[in-house]
Short mmCIF file of C-alpha atoms in Angstrom, two decimals:
data_model
loop_
_atom_site.label_atom_id
_atom_site.label_comp_id
_atom_site.label_asym_id
_atom_site.label_seq_id
_atom_site.Cartn_x
_atom_site.Cartn_y
_atom_site.Cartn_z
CA UNK A 1 -0.28 0.09 -0.19
CA UNK A 2 3.09 2.28 0.98
CA UNK A 3 4.90 1.75 -2.66
CA UNK A 4 1.69 1.91 -4.71
CA UNK A 5 -1.10 4.07 -3.19
CA UNK A 6 -2.03 7.48 -2.87
CA UNK A 7 -5.40 9.56 -3.02
CA UNK A 8 -5.31 10.10 -5.64
CA UNK A 9 -4.93 6.16 -6.93
CA UNK A 10 -6.36 4.14 -3.98
CA UNK A 11 -6.46 0.85 -3.33
CA UNK A 12 -9.95 -0.79 -4.32
CA UNK A 13 -10.91 -4.16 -3.09
CA UNK A 14 -14.07 -5.49 -3.00
CA UNK A 15 -15.38 -8.45 0.09
CA UNK A 16 -19.18 -9.72 0.92
CA UNK A 17 -20.19 -6.66 -1.58
CA UNK A 18 -18.53 -3.66 -0.22
CA UNK A 19 -16.26 -2.05 -1.84
CA UNK A 20 -12.94 -0.47 0.26
CA UNK A 21 -10.91 2.17 -1.46
CA UNK A 22 -7.31 2.04 1.59
CA UNK A 23 -4.43 4.47 0.91
CA UNK A 24 -0.97 5.27 2.68
CA UNK A 25 -0.82 8.43 3.67
CA UNK A 26 2.78 9.48 4.72
CA UNK A 27 2.88 11.46 7.69
CA UNK A 28 6.47 13.71 8.96
CA UNK A 29 6.66 14.65 12.40
CA UNK A 30 3.87 17.14 14.33
CA UNK A 31 2.09 17.05 10.65
CA UNK A 32 -2.07 16.76 10.63
CA UNK A 33 -3.76 16.28 7.42
CA UNK A 34 -7.48 17.51 7.40
CA UNK A 35 -9.63 16.14 4.87
CA UNK A 36 -12.96 16.41 3.76
CA UNK A 37 -15.59 13.96 3.28
CA UNK A 38 -18.60 13.35 2.49
CA UNK A 39 -21.73 12.13 5.14
CA UNK A 40 -22.58 9.41 3.19
CA UNK A 41 -18.21 7.78 3.30
CA UNK A 42 -17.27 5.75 6.22
CA UNK A 43 -13.42 6.23 7.28
CA UNK A 44 -11.12 4.12 9.47
CA UNK A 45 -7.50 5.31 9.99
CA UNK A 46 -4.69 3.29 11.24
CA UNK A 47 -1.43 3.80 12.51
CA UNK A 48 1.45 1.32 11.02
CA UNK A 49 4.32 2.26 13.03
CA UNK A 50 5.98 2.87 9.78
CA UNK A 51 5.94 6.45 9.22
CA UNK A 52 2.08 6.79 8.42
CA UNK A 53 -1.32 5.48 8.35
CA UNK A 54 -3.72 3.53 5.97
CA UNK A 55 -7.30 5.19 5.43
CA UNK A 56 -10.11 3.28 4.39
CA UNK A 57 -13.07 4.17 3.07
CA UNK A 58 -16.46 3.01 1.86
CA UNK A 59 -19.82 3.36 1.80
CA UNK A 60 -22.71 4.00 -0.86
CA UNK A 61 -19.51 6.13 -2.62
CA UNK A 62 -17.75 3.58 -2.99
CA UNK A 63 -20.54 1.03 -4.15
CA UNK A 64 -19.96 -0.79 -6.99
CA UNK B 1 -19.46 17.45 3.32
CA UNK B 2 -17.65 16.43 7.32
CA UNK B 3 -13.59 16.61 7.67
CA UNK B 4 -10.79 14.17 9.10
CA UNK B 5 -8.20 15.45 11.51
CA UNK B 6 -5.35 12.95 11.13
CA UNK B 7 -2.20 13.90 13.36
CA UNK B 8 1.54 12.28 13.73
CA UNK B 9 0.80 11.28 17.19
CA UNK B 10 -2.20 8.91 15.06
CA UNK B 11 0.25 6.73 13.11
CA UNK B 12 1.00 5.30 16.07
CA UNK B 13 -1.57 3.55 17.06
CA UNK B 14 -4.74 1.19 16.02
CA UNK B 15 -5.36 -2.59 14.64
CA UNK B 16 -2.58 -2.87 11.31
CA UNK B 17 1.13 -1.39 14.30
CA UNK B 18 3.91 -2.94 13.16
CA UNK B 19 5.72 -4.25 16.44
CA UNK B 20 8.54 -6.51 15.74
CA UNK B 21 12.18 -6.65 15.93
CA UNK B 22 12.75 -3.34 13.73
CA UNK B 23 9.26 -1.75 14.64
CA UNK B 24 9.40 -1.49 19.21
CA UNK B 25 6.40 -0.47 20.84
CA UNK B 26 5.46 3.34 19.99
CA UNK B 27 4.66 5.21 23.47
CA UNK B 28 2.08 6.75 22.34
CA UNK B 29 -0.12 3.43 21.44
CA UNK B 30 -3.27 2.84 23.32
CA UNK B 31 -3.67 0.13 25.25
CA UNK B 32 -8.32 0.45 26.24
CA UNK B 33 -10.48 -1.95 27.00
CA UNK B 34 -8.38 -4.83 28.08
CA UNK B 35 -11.60 -8.05 28.94
CA UNK B 36 -10.84 -11.59 28.70
CA UNK B 37 -10.07 -13.08 25.56
CA UNK B 38 -11.89 -16.03 26.79
CA UNK B 39 -14.34 -15.46 29.48
CA UNK B 40 -13.25 -17.84 31.98
CA UNK B 41 -9.77 -17.08 31.75
CA UNK B 42 -9.82 -14.04 33.24
CA UNK B 43 -5.55 -13.89 32.95
CA UNK B 44 -5.46 -13.85 29.46
CA UNK B 45 -6.90 -9.98 28.35
CA UNK B 46 -7.34 -8.96 25.11
CA UNK B 47 -7.82 -5.34 23.85
CA UNK B 48 -11.92 -5.22 24.04
CA UNK B 49 -12.75 -5.69 20.43
CA UNK B 50 -10.50 -8.29 19.32
CA UNK B 51 -11.61 -10.35 21.97
CA UNK B 52 -15.20 -9.83 20.44
CA UNK B 53 -14.15 -10.80 17.68
CA UNK B 54 -11.95 -13.50 18.93
CA UNK B 55 -15.97 -14.57 20.70
CA UNK B 56 -17.27 -14.43 17.20
CA UNK B 57 -14.87 -16.85 15.72
CA UNK B 58 -15.30 -18.98 18.42
CA UNK B 59 -18.96 -19.07 18.01
CA UNK B 60 -18.84 -19.16 14.57
CA UNK B 61 -17.01 -22.72 15.38
CA UNK B 62 -19.81 -23.65 17.30
CA UNK B 63 -16.76 -25.15 19.70
CA UNK B 64 -14.68 -23.03 22.17
CA UNK B 65 -14.11 -26.16 24.70
CA UNK B 66 -10.74 -27.25 22.21
CA UNK B 67 -8.91 -24.41 22.97
CA UNK B 68 -6.44 -22.70 25.60
CA UNK B 69 -5.98 -18.73 25.53
CA UNK B 70 -2.30 -19.02 26.26
CA UNK B 71 -0.89 -15.29 26.26
CA UNK B 72 -2.54 -12.21 25.38
CA UNK B 73 -1.42 -8.92 26.79
CA UNK B 74 1.92 -8.55 28.44
CA UNK B 75 2.87 -5.09 29.49
CA UNK B 76 6.81 -4.98 29.76
CA UNK B 77 7.27 -6.32 32.66
CA UNK B 78 6.11 -9.54 31.70
CA UNK B 79 7.15 -9.54 28.46
CA UNK B 80 10.76 -8.74 30.45
CA UNK B 81 10.45 -11.95 32.35
CA UNK B 82 9.04 -13.57 30.06
CA UNK B 83 12.43 -12.80 27.69
CA UNK B 84 14.94 -13.71 30.64
CA UNK B 85 12.89 -17.45 31.59
CA UNK B 86 13.71 -18.17 28.26
CA UNK B 87 17.06 -17.21 27.93
CA UNK B 88 17.57 -18.87 30.65
CA UNK B 89 15.74 -21.95 30.47
CA UNK B 90 16.69 -22.47 26.87
CA UNK B 91 18.73 -20.11 26.05
CA UNK B 92 20.29 -17.20 23.45
CA UNK B 93 19.73 -18.33 20.29
CA UNK B 94 16.29 -20.42 21.51
CA UNK B 95 14.96 -16.92 22.48
CA UNK B 96 15.66 -14.93 19.95
CA UNK B 97 13.43 -17.94 17.42
CA UNK B 98 11.17 -17.86 19.70
CA UNK B 99 10.44 -14.72 21.78
CA UNK B 100 10.51 -10.84 21.32
CA UNK B 101 12.55 -8.71 23.32
CA UNK B 102 10.69 -6.53 25.71
CA UNK B 103 9.42 -3.71 23.82
CA UNK B 104 8.98 -5.58 20.42
CA UNK B 105 6.31 -7.92 21.25
CA UNK B 106 2.91 -7.31 19.58
CA UNK B 107 1.48 -9.31 22.84
CA UNK B 108 1.68 -5.30 24.62
CA UNK B 109 -0.20 -4.04 22.02
CA UNK B 110 -3.17 -5.61 22.91
CA UNK B 111 -3.78 -7.38 19.79
CA UNK B 112 -2.41 -10.94 19.00
CA UNK B 113 -3.20 -14.13 21.62
CA UNK B 114 -1.56 -17.24 21.61
CA UNK B 115 -3.84 -20.13 21.26
CA UNK B 116 -3.36 -24.40 22.27
CA UNK B 117 -5.08 -27.01 21.63
CA UNK B 118 -6.98 -27.39 25.58
CA UNK B 119 -4.43 -30.24 27.19
CA UNK B 120 -3.31 -30.77 30.48
CA UNK B 121 -0.43 -29.45 29.73
CA UNK B 122 1.05 -26.72 27.40
CA UNK B 123 3.88 -25.09 26.64
CA UNK B 124 3.68 -21.33 27.27
CA UNK B 125 6.16 -20.09 24.63
CA UNK B 126 5.64 -23.08 21.91
CA UNK B 127 1.74 -24.29 22.12
CA UNK B 128 0.64 -27.50 19.87
CA UNK B 129 -1.91 -25.49 17.74
CA UNK B 130 -2.62 -27.70 14.73
CA UNK B 131 -3.13 -27.81 11.18
CA UNK B 132 -5.65 -30.24 11.08
CA UNK B 133 -9.82 -30.85 12.81
CA UNK B 134 -11.06 -26.98 14.23
CA UNK B 135 -8.09 -25.74 14.66
CA UNK B 136 -7.24 -25.95 11.57
CA UNK B 137 -10.92 -24.39 10.90
CA UNK B 138 -10.67 -21.82 13.12
CA UNK B 139 -7.09 -20.78 11.00
CA UNK B 140 -10.34 -20.50 7.51
CA UNK B 141 -12.41 -18.88 9.33
CA UNK B 142 -10.49 -16.15 11.80
CA UNK B 143 -9.35 -13.11 8.61
CA UNK B 144 -13.63 -13.34 7.92
CA UNK B 145 -13.32 -11.50 11.73
CA UNK B 146 -10.05 -9.55 11.21
CA UNK B 147 -7.74 -12.11 12.70
CA UNK B 148 -4.75 -13.70 10.74
CA UNK B 149 -2.18 -16.09 11.61
CA UNK B 150 0.73 -13.78 11.89
CA UNK B 151 4.41 -15.55 11.11
CA UNK B 152 3.80 -18.40 8.98
CA UNK B 153 6.68 -20.43 7.61
CA UNK B 154 8.39 -19.12 4.48
CA UNK B 155 8.12 -15.42 5.35
CA UNK B 156 10.39 -15.49 8.09
CA UNK B 157 12.79 -13.09 5.80
CA UNK B 158 9.91 -10.59 5.92
CA UNK B 159 8.49 -10.81 9.23
CA UNK B 160 11.66 -11.53 10.73
CA UNK B 161 9.83 -14.53 13.05
CA UNK B 162 10.28 -17.72 12.68
CA UNK B 163 6.96 -19.41 12.07
CA UNK B 164 4.26 -19.65 14.90
CA UNK B 165 1.34 -21.80 13.87
CA UNK B 166 -0.28 -20.63 18.01
CA UNK B 167 -0.01 -17.01 17.46
CA UNK B 168 -2.95 -14.73 16.08
CA UNK B 169 -3.01 -11.68 15.54
CA UNK B 170 -6.31 -8.90 15.24
CA UNK B 171 -5.78 -6.68 12.18
CA UNK B 172 -9.58 -5.85 11.22
CA UNK B 173 -12.11 -6.39 8.94
CA UNK B 174 -11.93 -6.18 6.14
CA UNK B 175 -8.68 -5.91 5.92
CA UNK B 176 -7.43 -10.01 7.57
CA UNK B 177 -9.51 -10.92 4.51
CA UNK B 178 -7.53 -9.18 1.97
CA UNK B 179 -4.25 -10.52 3.53
CA UNK B 180 -5.15 -13.75 3.67
CA UNK B 181 -6.74 -13.41 0.45
CA UNK B 182 -3.35 -11.78 -1.58
CA UNK B 183 -0.55 -14.51 1.25
CA UNK B 184 0.28 -11.67 2.43
CA UNK B 185 2.24 -10.68 5.90
CA UNK B 186 1.88 -7.31 7.80
CA UNK B 187 5.30 -6.42 6.38
CA UNK B 188 3.52 -6.86 3.16
CA UNK B 189 0.48 -5.42 3.12
CA UNK B 190 1.47 -2.67 4.72
CA UNK B 191 4.67 -1.77 1.81
CA UNK B 192 3.03 -3.44 -1.27
#
């Protein structure tokens, strides 16, 4: 994910009929990023301990 | 529209956190809501979401009496004792192969558990978790609920850890299923 994705090119995967979009977001020390999302999109953030986070988005806007 | 704020500290917390020989447990990591991994086995703790999903796997299999929780959340002191005991009892090469250096164990996240076949005698360091029967079914079903077998044979050069058929890690849904379907370990999933 770290090597192949960015906010413009997420990794898409469909699991049990739900399409998820995932991408890696690098973060520098003291850095903060604000991301605007549609109310219809769910999000999940997890750190990696490798200098960034994995952001996952899913919801009606990503439905197949 | 709504906005989410992602801060640098967020890179040190979450279900996908790498804790390895090269990735020490971050000091900002939150360990929240520790609960018994298996009801009735109150000394083995996990983060609540991980424990609940583990119960879902057992409910799916209609069985938990054949499983024993051997080790879950560990404090730094507990990991230190395990490390020192392993060196004293079996030597440094064994300890390096099967016990994480204190501060570098996934068990310190509350998201990892060692499971064993329920027996009268269970090896604490290398418990028996067969690749047959209900135990293999556990491995196959677990990703659906967010769990992966963490240290796989053939991936030692990636994880830096020998195969551990008994060690499972909660990474959440759907990450565990993606990892499983792609045949990746957590390091590969984050870096691909």
